Amino acid sequence: MLNAIILGIVQGLTEFLPISSNAHLRLVGLLLGTGTDPGAAFTAIIQLGTELAVVVYFAADLWRIISRWFLALFGRIPRNDPDAKMGWFIILGSVPIVVLGLIFQKTIETTLRSLWIIAVTLIVFGILLGIADYVGAKKRRLRNLTVPHAVIYGGAQSLALIPGVSRSGGTITAGLFLGYERAAAARYSFLLAIPAVFGSGLFELYKTIKSPGSEVFTAGETAAATVVAFVVGLVVIAFFMSYISKRSFLPFVIYRLLLGGTLVVLLSTGVLKPV
C-alpha cells in the first residue's frame, strides 16, 4: 500500500508540471525496492485522480463551455460563440491522441517504456520547451485559438503517449511556439487533456476489471493512489497556474536536462537496466 501511495503522490506532483508524470512513475516505481514498472494500466488509472482535480479547479470554465456548446449545437445561441467554439476545439484536439493511442497501444505499453527513450525525450523536449519559452511571442490568448492551432495542440498532446515527453509539456511547448501566453497555453493544455485522460483511464479500468490478475497493485492500492493523486494534484495545479503567470519555465527545463542526463549516465554505466 505504501508504494502505491508514494506513486499517487508522485502522480499528483508531476502531472501538471512539464516534467512528465509517466516518466516519474516509471522511475520511482523502479526505485521503490521492487524493481517493478508500475505499468501503463496503473499509470492511466491513477491519472483519473489528477484529471478530476482539473475538473474541480476549472469547474466554472467547464460548465460554461459544455452548456454553451450544447446551446450552440441546438441553435439556441450563435455557433461562433467563444465558449461553444472552445468545446469544438477540445473535441478536435482530442482526436489525434485517441487514434494514435488505439493504433499503438501495444507499443506504448511495452517498447516506449524503455528508460533510454525516457532519457532522450526528457532532454530533447526539455530543450524544445526552453526554446519555445524564449522565442514565443506570448501575446495570444485563448480567444485567439483557431482550428489549425487546435489541430497542432492535439498533435502535440499525442506525443505524451511517449513517457518522458509530458502531456502538459508537449502542449504548452506547442502553444508557446504559436505565440500564446504562458497561462493561456497551460489552461488549454489542461482542458484539452480531460477527454483523453478520462477515456484512457476508464478504458484501462474496464480492462483491469474484465481481466484481473496481471496488475502490480491491487484494486484497493490503485484506488488509494488515485485519491492521493487527486488531492496532491489539486494543490499543484493551483500553484502552477499562479507560478507561470509571473515566471518562466526555465527551472523545469533545467530539471528535465539534469534528470535526463543522469539517466543517460546510469544506463550507460549499467547501474540501471533499460527495460
CSV table of C-alpha atoms in Angstrom, one decimal:
chain,number,residue,atom,x,y,z
A,1,MET,CA,0.0,0.0,0.0
A,2,LEU,CA,2.8,2.4,0.9
A,3,ASN,CA,4.4,2.1,-2.6
A,4,ALA,CA,1.0,2.8,-4.2
A,5,ILE,CA,0.5,5.9,-2.1
A,6,ILE,CA,4.0,7.1,-2.9
A,7,LEU,CA,3.3,6.7,-6.6
A,8,GLY,CA,0.0,8.6,-6.1
A,9,ILE,CA,1.9,11.5,-4.6
A,10,VAL,CA,4.4,11.4,-7.5
A,11,GLN,CA,1.5,11.5,-10.0
A,12,GLY,CA,-0.1,14.4,-8.2
A,13,LEU,CA,3.2,16.3,-8.1
A,14,THR,CA,4.2,15.8,-11.7
A,15,GLU,CA,1.1,15.6,-13.8
A,16,PHE,CA,0.7,19.3,-14.3
A,17,LEU,CA,4.3,20.3,-14.3
A,18,PRO,CA,6.1,19.9,-17.7
A,19,ILE,CA,8.4,17.2,-16.5
A,20,SER,CA,6.4,14.0,-17.4
A,21,SER,CA,4.4,12.2,-14.8
A,22,ASN,CA,4.7,8.9,-16.8
A,23,ALA,CA,8.5,9.1,-16.7
A,24,HIS,CA,8.5,9.8,-12.9
A,25,LEU,CA,6.1,7.0,-12.2
A,26,ARG,CA,8.3,4.6,-14.2
A,27,LEU,CA,11.4,5.7,-12.4
A,28,VAL,CA,10.0,5.9,-8.9
A,29,GLY,CA,8.4,2.5,-9.4
A,30,LEU,CA,11.8,1.0,-10.2
A,31,LEU,CA,13.4,2.7,-7.2
A,32,LEU,CA,10.9,1.6,-4.6
A,33,GLY,CA,12.6,-1.7,-3.9
A,34,THR,CA,10.5,-4.0,-6.0
A,35,GLY,CA,12.3,-3.1,-9.2
A,36,THR,CA,8.9,-3.3,-11.0
A,37,ASP,CA,7.5,-0.9,-13.6
A,38,PRO,CA,4.0,0.0,-12.2
A,39,GLY,CA,2.7,-0.4,-15.7
A,40,ALA,CA,0.8,1.6,-18.2
A,41,ALA,CA,-2.6,0.5,-16.9
A,42,PHE,CA,-1.9,1.6,-13.3
A,43,THR,CA,-0.5,4.9,-14.6
A,44,ALA,CA,-3.6,5.5,-16.8
A,45,ILE,CA,-6.0,4.7,-13.9
A,46,ILE,CA,-4.4,7.0,-11.3
A,47,GLN,CA,-4.3,9.8,-13.8
A,48,LEU,CA,-8.1,9.8,-13.3
A,49,GLY,CA,-7.4,11.3,-9.9
A,50,THR,CA,-5.3,14.2,-11.2
A,51,GLU,CA,-7.8,14.8,-14.1
A,52,LEU,CA,-10.6,15.0,-11.6
A,53,ALA,CA,-8.5,17.8,-10.0
A,54,VAL,CA,-8.6,19.6,-13.3
A,55,VAL,CA,-12.4,19.2,-13.4
A,56,VAL,CA,-12.7,20.6,-9.9
A,57,TYR,CA,-10.3,23.5,-10.5
A,58,PHE,CA,-11.8,24.5,-13.8
A,59,ALA,CA,-15.4,23.6,-12.9
A,60,ALA,CA,-16.8,27.1,-13.8
A,61,ASP,CA,-15.0,27.1,-17.1
A,62,LEU,CA,-16.1,23.6,-18.0
A,63,TRP,CA,-19.7,24.2,-17.1
A,64,ARG,CA,-19.7,27.3,-19.3
A,65,ILE,CA,-18.0,25.6,-22.2
A,66,ILE,CA,-20.3,22.5,-22.1
A,67,SER,CA,-23.5,24.4,-21.6
A,68,ARG,CA,-22.7,26.9,-24.3
A,69,TRP,CA,-21.6,24.1,-26.7
A,70,PHE,CA,-25.0,22.4,-26.3
A,71,LEU,CA,-26.9,25.6,-26.7
A,72,ALA,CA,-25.0,26.4,-29.9
A,73,LEU,CA,-25.4,22.8,-31.2
A,74,PHE,CA,-29.2,23.2,-31.0
A,75,GLY,CA,-29.2,26.7,-32.4
A,76,ARG,CA,-30.1,28.5,-29.1
A,77,ILE,CA,-27.0,30.8,-29.3
A,78,PRO,CA,-24.7,31.7,-32.3
A,79,ARG,CA,-22.4,28.8,-33.3
A,80,ASN,CA,-19.5,31.2,-33.2
A,81,ASP,CA,-19.9,31.8,-29.5
A,82,PRO,CA,-16.4,31.7,-28.0
A,83,ASP,CA,-17.2,29.0,-25.4
A,84,ALA,CA,-19.1,26.9,-27.9
A,85,LYS,CA,-16.1,27.1,-30.2
A,86,MET,CA,-13.8,26.1,-27.3
A,87,GLY,CA,-15.9,22.9,-26.9
A,88,TRP,CA,-15.3,22.0,-30.6
A,89,PHE,CA,-11.6,22.9,-30.3
A,90,ILE,CA,-11.2,20.5,-27.3
A,91,ILE,CA,-13.1,17.7,-29.3
A,92,LEU,CA,-10.9,18.3,-32.4
A,93,GLY,CA,-7.7,18.4,-30.4
A,94,SER,CA,-8.5,15.1,-28.7
A,95,VAL,CA,-8.8,13.1,-31.9
A,96,PRO,CA,-5.1,12.6,-32.6
A,97,ILE,CA,-4.2,11.1,-29.2
A,98,VAL,CA,-7.3,8.8,-29.3
A,99,VAL,CA,-6.5,7.5,-32.7
A,100,LEU,CA,-2.7,7.1,-32.1
A,101,GLY,CA,-3.3,5.6,-28.7
A,102,LEU,CA,-5.5,2.8,-30.1
A,103,ILE,CA,-3.2,2.1,-33.1
A,104,PHE,CA,0.0,2.0,-31.0
A,105,GLN,CA,-1.4,0.6,-27.7
A,106,LYS,CA,0.9,-2.4,-27.5
A,107,THR,CA,4.0,-0.3,-28.4
A,108,ILE,CA,3.0,2.2,-25.7
A,109,GLU,CA,2.7,-0.4,-23.1
A,110,THR,CA,6.0,-2.1,-23.9
A,111,THR,CA,8.7,-0.6,-26.2
A,112,LEU,CA,8.0,3.0,-25.4
A,113,ARG,CA,8.5,2.4,-21.7
A,114,SER,CA,12.3,1.9,-22.2
A,115,LEU,CA,14.4,4.0,-19.9
A,116,TRP,CA,16.5,5.0,-22.9
A,117,ILE,CA,13.5,6.5,-24.6
A,118,ILE,CA,12.5,8.3,-21.4
A,119,ALA,CA,16.1,9.7,-21.0
A,120,VAL,CA,16.2,11.0,-24.6
A,121,THR,CA,12.7,12.5,-24.6
A,122,LEU,CA,13.3,14.3,-21.2
A,123,ILE,CA,16.3,16.0,-22.7
A,124,VAL,CA,15.0,16.7,-26.2
A,125,PHE,CA,11.6,18.1,-25.1
A,126,GLY,CA,13.2,20.0,-22.3
A,127,ILE,CA,15.3,21.8,-24.8
A,128,LEU,CA,12.3,22.4,-27.0
A,129,LEU,CA,10.3,23.8,-24.1
A,130,GLY,CA,13.2,26.2,-23.3
A,131,ILE,CA,13.4,27.4,-26.9
A,132,ALA,CA,9.7,27.9,-27.1
A,133,ASP,CA,9.6,29.8,-23.8
A,134,TYR,CA,12.4,32.0,-25.0
A,135,VAL,CA,11.3,32.8,-28.6
A,136,GLY,CA,7.5,32.6,-28.2
A,137,ALA,CA,5.7,36.0,-28.5
A,138,LYS,CA,3.4,35.2,-25.6
A,139,LYS,CA,0.7,37.6,-26.9
A,140,ARG,CA,-2.2,35.3,-27.9
A,141,ARG,CA,-5.0,34.4,-25.6
A,142,LEU,CA,-7.4,31.6,-25.8
A,143,ARG,CA,-9.9,33.7,-27.6
A,144,ASN,CA,-7.4,33.8,-30.5
A,145,LEU,CA,-7.5,30.0,-30.8
A,146,THR,CA,-8.2,28.7,-34.3
A,147,VAL,CA,-8.9,25.4,-35.9
A,148,PRO,CA,-5.3,24.9,-37.2
A,149,HIS,CA,-3.9,25.8,-33.8
A,150,ALA,CA,-6.3,23.3,-32.2
A,151,VAL,CA,-5.0,20.6,-34.5
A,152,ILE,CA,-1.4,21.5,-33.7
A,153,TYR,CA,-2.2,21.4,-30.0
A,154,GLY,CA,-3.8,18.0,-30.5
A,155,GLY,CA,-0.8,16.6,-32.3
A,156,ALA,CA,1.5,17.9,-29.5
A,157,GLN,CA,-0.7,16.2,-26.9
A,158,SER,CA,-0.5,12.9,-28.7
A,159,LEU,CA,3.3,12.9,-28.2
A,160,ALA,CA,2.6,12.4,-24.5
A,161,LEU,CA,1.9,8.8,-25.4
A,162,ILE,CA,5.7,8.5,-25.2
A,163,PRO,CA,6.9,8.6,-21.5
A,164,GLY,CA,9.2,11.4,-20.9
A,165,VAL,CA,7.6,13.9,-23.3
A,166,SER,CA,4.9,15.2,-20.8
A,167,ARG,CA,1.3,15.9,-21.7
A,168,SER,CA,1.4,19.4,-20.3
A,169,GLY,CA,5.0,20.0,-21.5
A,170,GLY,CA,4.2,19.0,-25.1
A,171,THR,CA,1.1,21.0,-25.5
A,172,ILE,CA,2.5,24.0,-23.6
A,173,THR,CA,5.5,24.0,-25.8
A,174,ALA,CA,3.3,24.0,-28.9
A,175,GLY,CA,1.3,26.8,-27.5
A,176,LEU,CA,4.4,28.9,-26.8
A,177,PHE,CA,5.7,28.3,-30.3
A,178,LEU,CA,2.3,29.5,-31.6
A,179,GLY,CA,2.7,32.7,-29.6
A,180,TYR,CA,0.2,32.1,-26.7
A,181,GLU,CA,0.7,33.5,-23.3
A,182,ARG,CA,2.1,31.0,-20.7
A,183,ALA,CA,-1.1,30.9,-18.7
A,184,ALA,CA,-3.3,30.5,-21.8
A,185,ALA,CA,-1.1,27.7,-23.1
A,186,ALA,CA,-1.3,25.9,-19.8
A,187,ARG,CA,-5.0,26.4,-19.3
A,188,TYR,CA,-5.9,25.0,-22.7
A,189,SER,CA,-3.4,22.1,-22.2
A,190,PHE,CA,-5.3,21.1,-19.0
A,191,LEU,CA,-8.7,21.4,-20.6
A,192,LEU,CA,-7.6,19.5,-23.7
A,193,ALA,CA,-6.3,16.6,-21.6
A,194,ILE,CA,-9.7,15.9,-19.9
A,195,PRO,CA,-11.4,13.8,-22.7
A,196,ALA,CA,-8.2,11.8,-23.5
A,197,VAL,CA,-7.2,11.1,-19.9
A,198,PHE,CA,-10.6,10.1,-18.8
A,199,GLY,CA,-11.1,7.9,-21.8
A,200,SER,CA,-7.7,6.2,-21.4
A,201,GLY,CA,-8.1,5.8,-17.6
A,202,LEU,CA,-11.7,4.4,-17.8
A,203,PHE,CA,-10.7,2.0,-20.7
A,204,GLU,CA,-7.8,0.7,-18.6
A,205,LEU,CA,-10.0,0.4,-15.6
A,206,TYR,CA,-12.5,-1.6,-17.7
A,207,LYS,CA,-9.8,-3.9,-18.9
A,208,THR,CA,-8.5,-4.5,-15.4
A,209,ILE,CA,-11.9,-5.3,-14.1
A,210,LYS,CA,-12.6,-7.6,-17.0
A,211,SER,CA,-9.3,-9.5,-16.9
A,212,PRO,CA,-7.7,-9.1,-13.4
A,213,GLY,CA,-4.6,-10.9,-12.3
A,214,SER,CA,-1.6,-9.2,-14.1
A,215,GLU,CA,-1.6,-5.9,-12.2
A,216,VAL,CA,1.3,-4.9,-10.0
A,217,PHE,CA,-1.0,-3.3,-7.4
A,218,THR,CA,-4.4,-4.5,-6.0
A,219,ALA,CA,-7.6,-2.7,-6.7
A,220,GLY,CA,-7.5,-1.1,-3.2
A,221,GLU,CA,-4.0,0.1,-3.6
A,222,THR,CA,-4.8,1.6,-7.0
A,223,ALA,CA,-7.9,3.3,-5.6
A,224,ALA,CA,-5.8,4.8,-2.7
A,225,ALA,CA,-3.2,6.1,-5.2
A,226,THR,CA,-5.9,7.7,-7.3
A,227,VAL,CA,-7.4,9.5,-4.3
A,228,VAL,CA,-3.9,10.7,-3.2
A,229,ALA,CA,-3.2,11.9,-6.7
A,230,PHE,CA,-6.4,13.9,-6.8
A,231,VAL,CA,-5.6,15.7,-3.5
A,232,VAL,CA,-2.0,16.5,-4.3
A,233,GLY,CA,-2.8,17.4,-7.9
A,234,LEU,CA,-5.4,19.9,-6.9
A,235,VAL,CA,-2.8,21.8,-4.8
A,236,VAL,CA,-0.2,21.6,-7.5
A,237,ILE,CA,-2.4,22.9,-10.3
A,238,ALA,CA,-3.3,25.9,-8.2
A,239,PHE,CA,0.4,26.6,-7.6
A,240,PHE,CA,1.4,26.0,-11.2
A,241,MET,CA,-1.2,28.4,-12.7
A,242,SER,CA,-0.1,31.1,-10.2
A,243,TYR,CA,3.6,30.4,-10.9
A,244,ILE,CA,3.6,30.6,-14.7
A,245,SER,CA,1.6,33.8,-14.7
A,246,LYS,CA,4.7,35.5,-13.4
A,247,ARG,CA,7.7,33.3,-14.1
A,248,SER,CA,9.4,31.4,-16.9
A,249,PHE,CA,9.7,27.6,-17.5
A,250,LEU,CA,13.5,27.7,-17.1
A,251,PRO,CA,13.5,25.7,-13.7
A,252,PHE,CA,11.6,22.9,-15.4
A,253,VAL,CA,13.9,22.9,-18.4
A,254,ILE,CA,16.9,22.6,-16.2
A,255,TYR,CA,15.3,19.8,-14.1
A,256,ARG,CA,14.5,17.8,-17.3
A,257,LEU,CA,18.0,18.1,-18.6
A,258,LEU,CA,19.5,17.1,-15.3
A,259,LEU,CA,17.2,14.1,-14.9
A,260,GLY,CA,17.6,13.0,-18.5
A,261,GLY,CA,21.4,13.4,-18.3
A,262,THR,CA,21.5,11.4,-15.0
A,263,LEU,CA,19.5,8.6,-16.6
A,264,VAL,CA,21.9,8.5,-19.6
A,265,VAL,CA,24.9,8.1,-17.2
A,266,LEU,CA,23.2,5.4,-15.1
A,267,LEU,CA,22.1,3.5,-18.2
A,268,SER,CA,25.5,3.8,-19.9
A,269,THR,CA,27.3,2.5,-16.8
A,270,GLY,CA,24.9,-0.4,-16.2
A,271,VAL,CA,23.6,0.9,-12.9
A,272,LEU,CA,20.1,0.8,-14.4
A,273,LYS,CA,18.7,-1.6,-17.0
A,274,PRO,CA,16.9,0.0,-19.9
A,275,VAL,CA,13.8,-2.2,-19.6
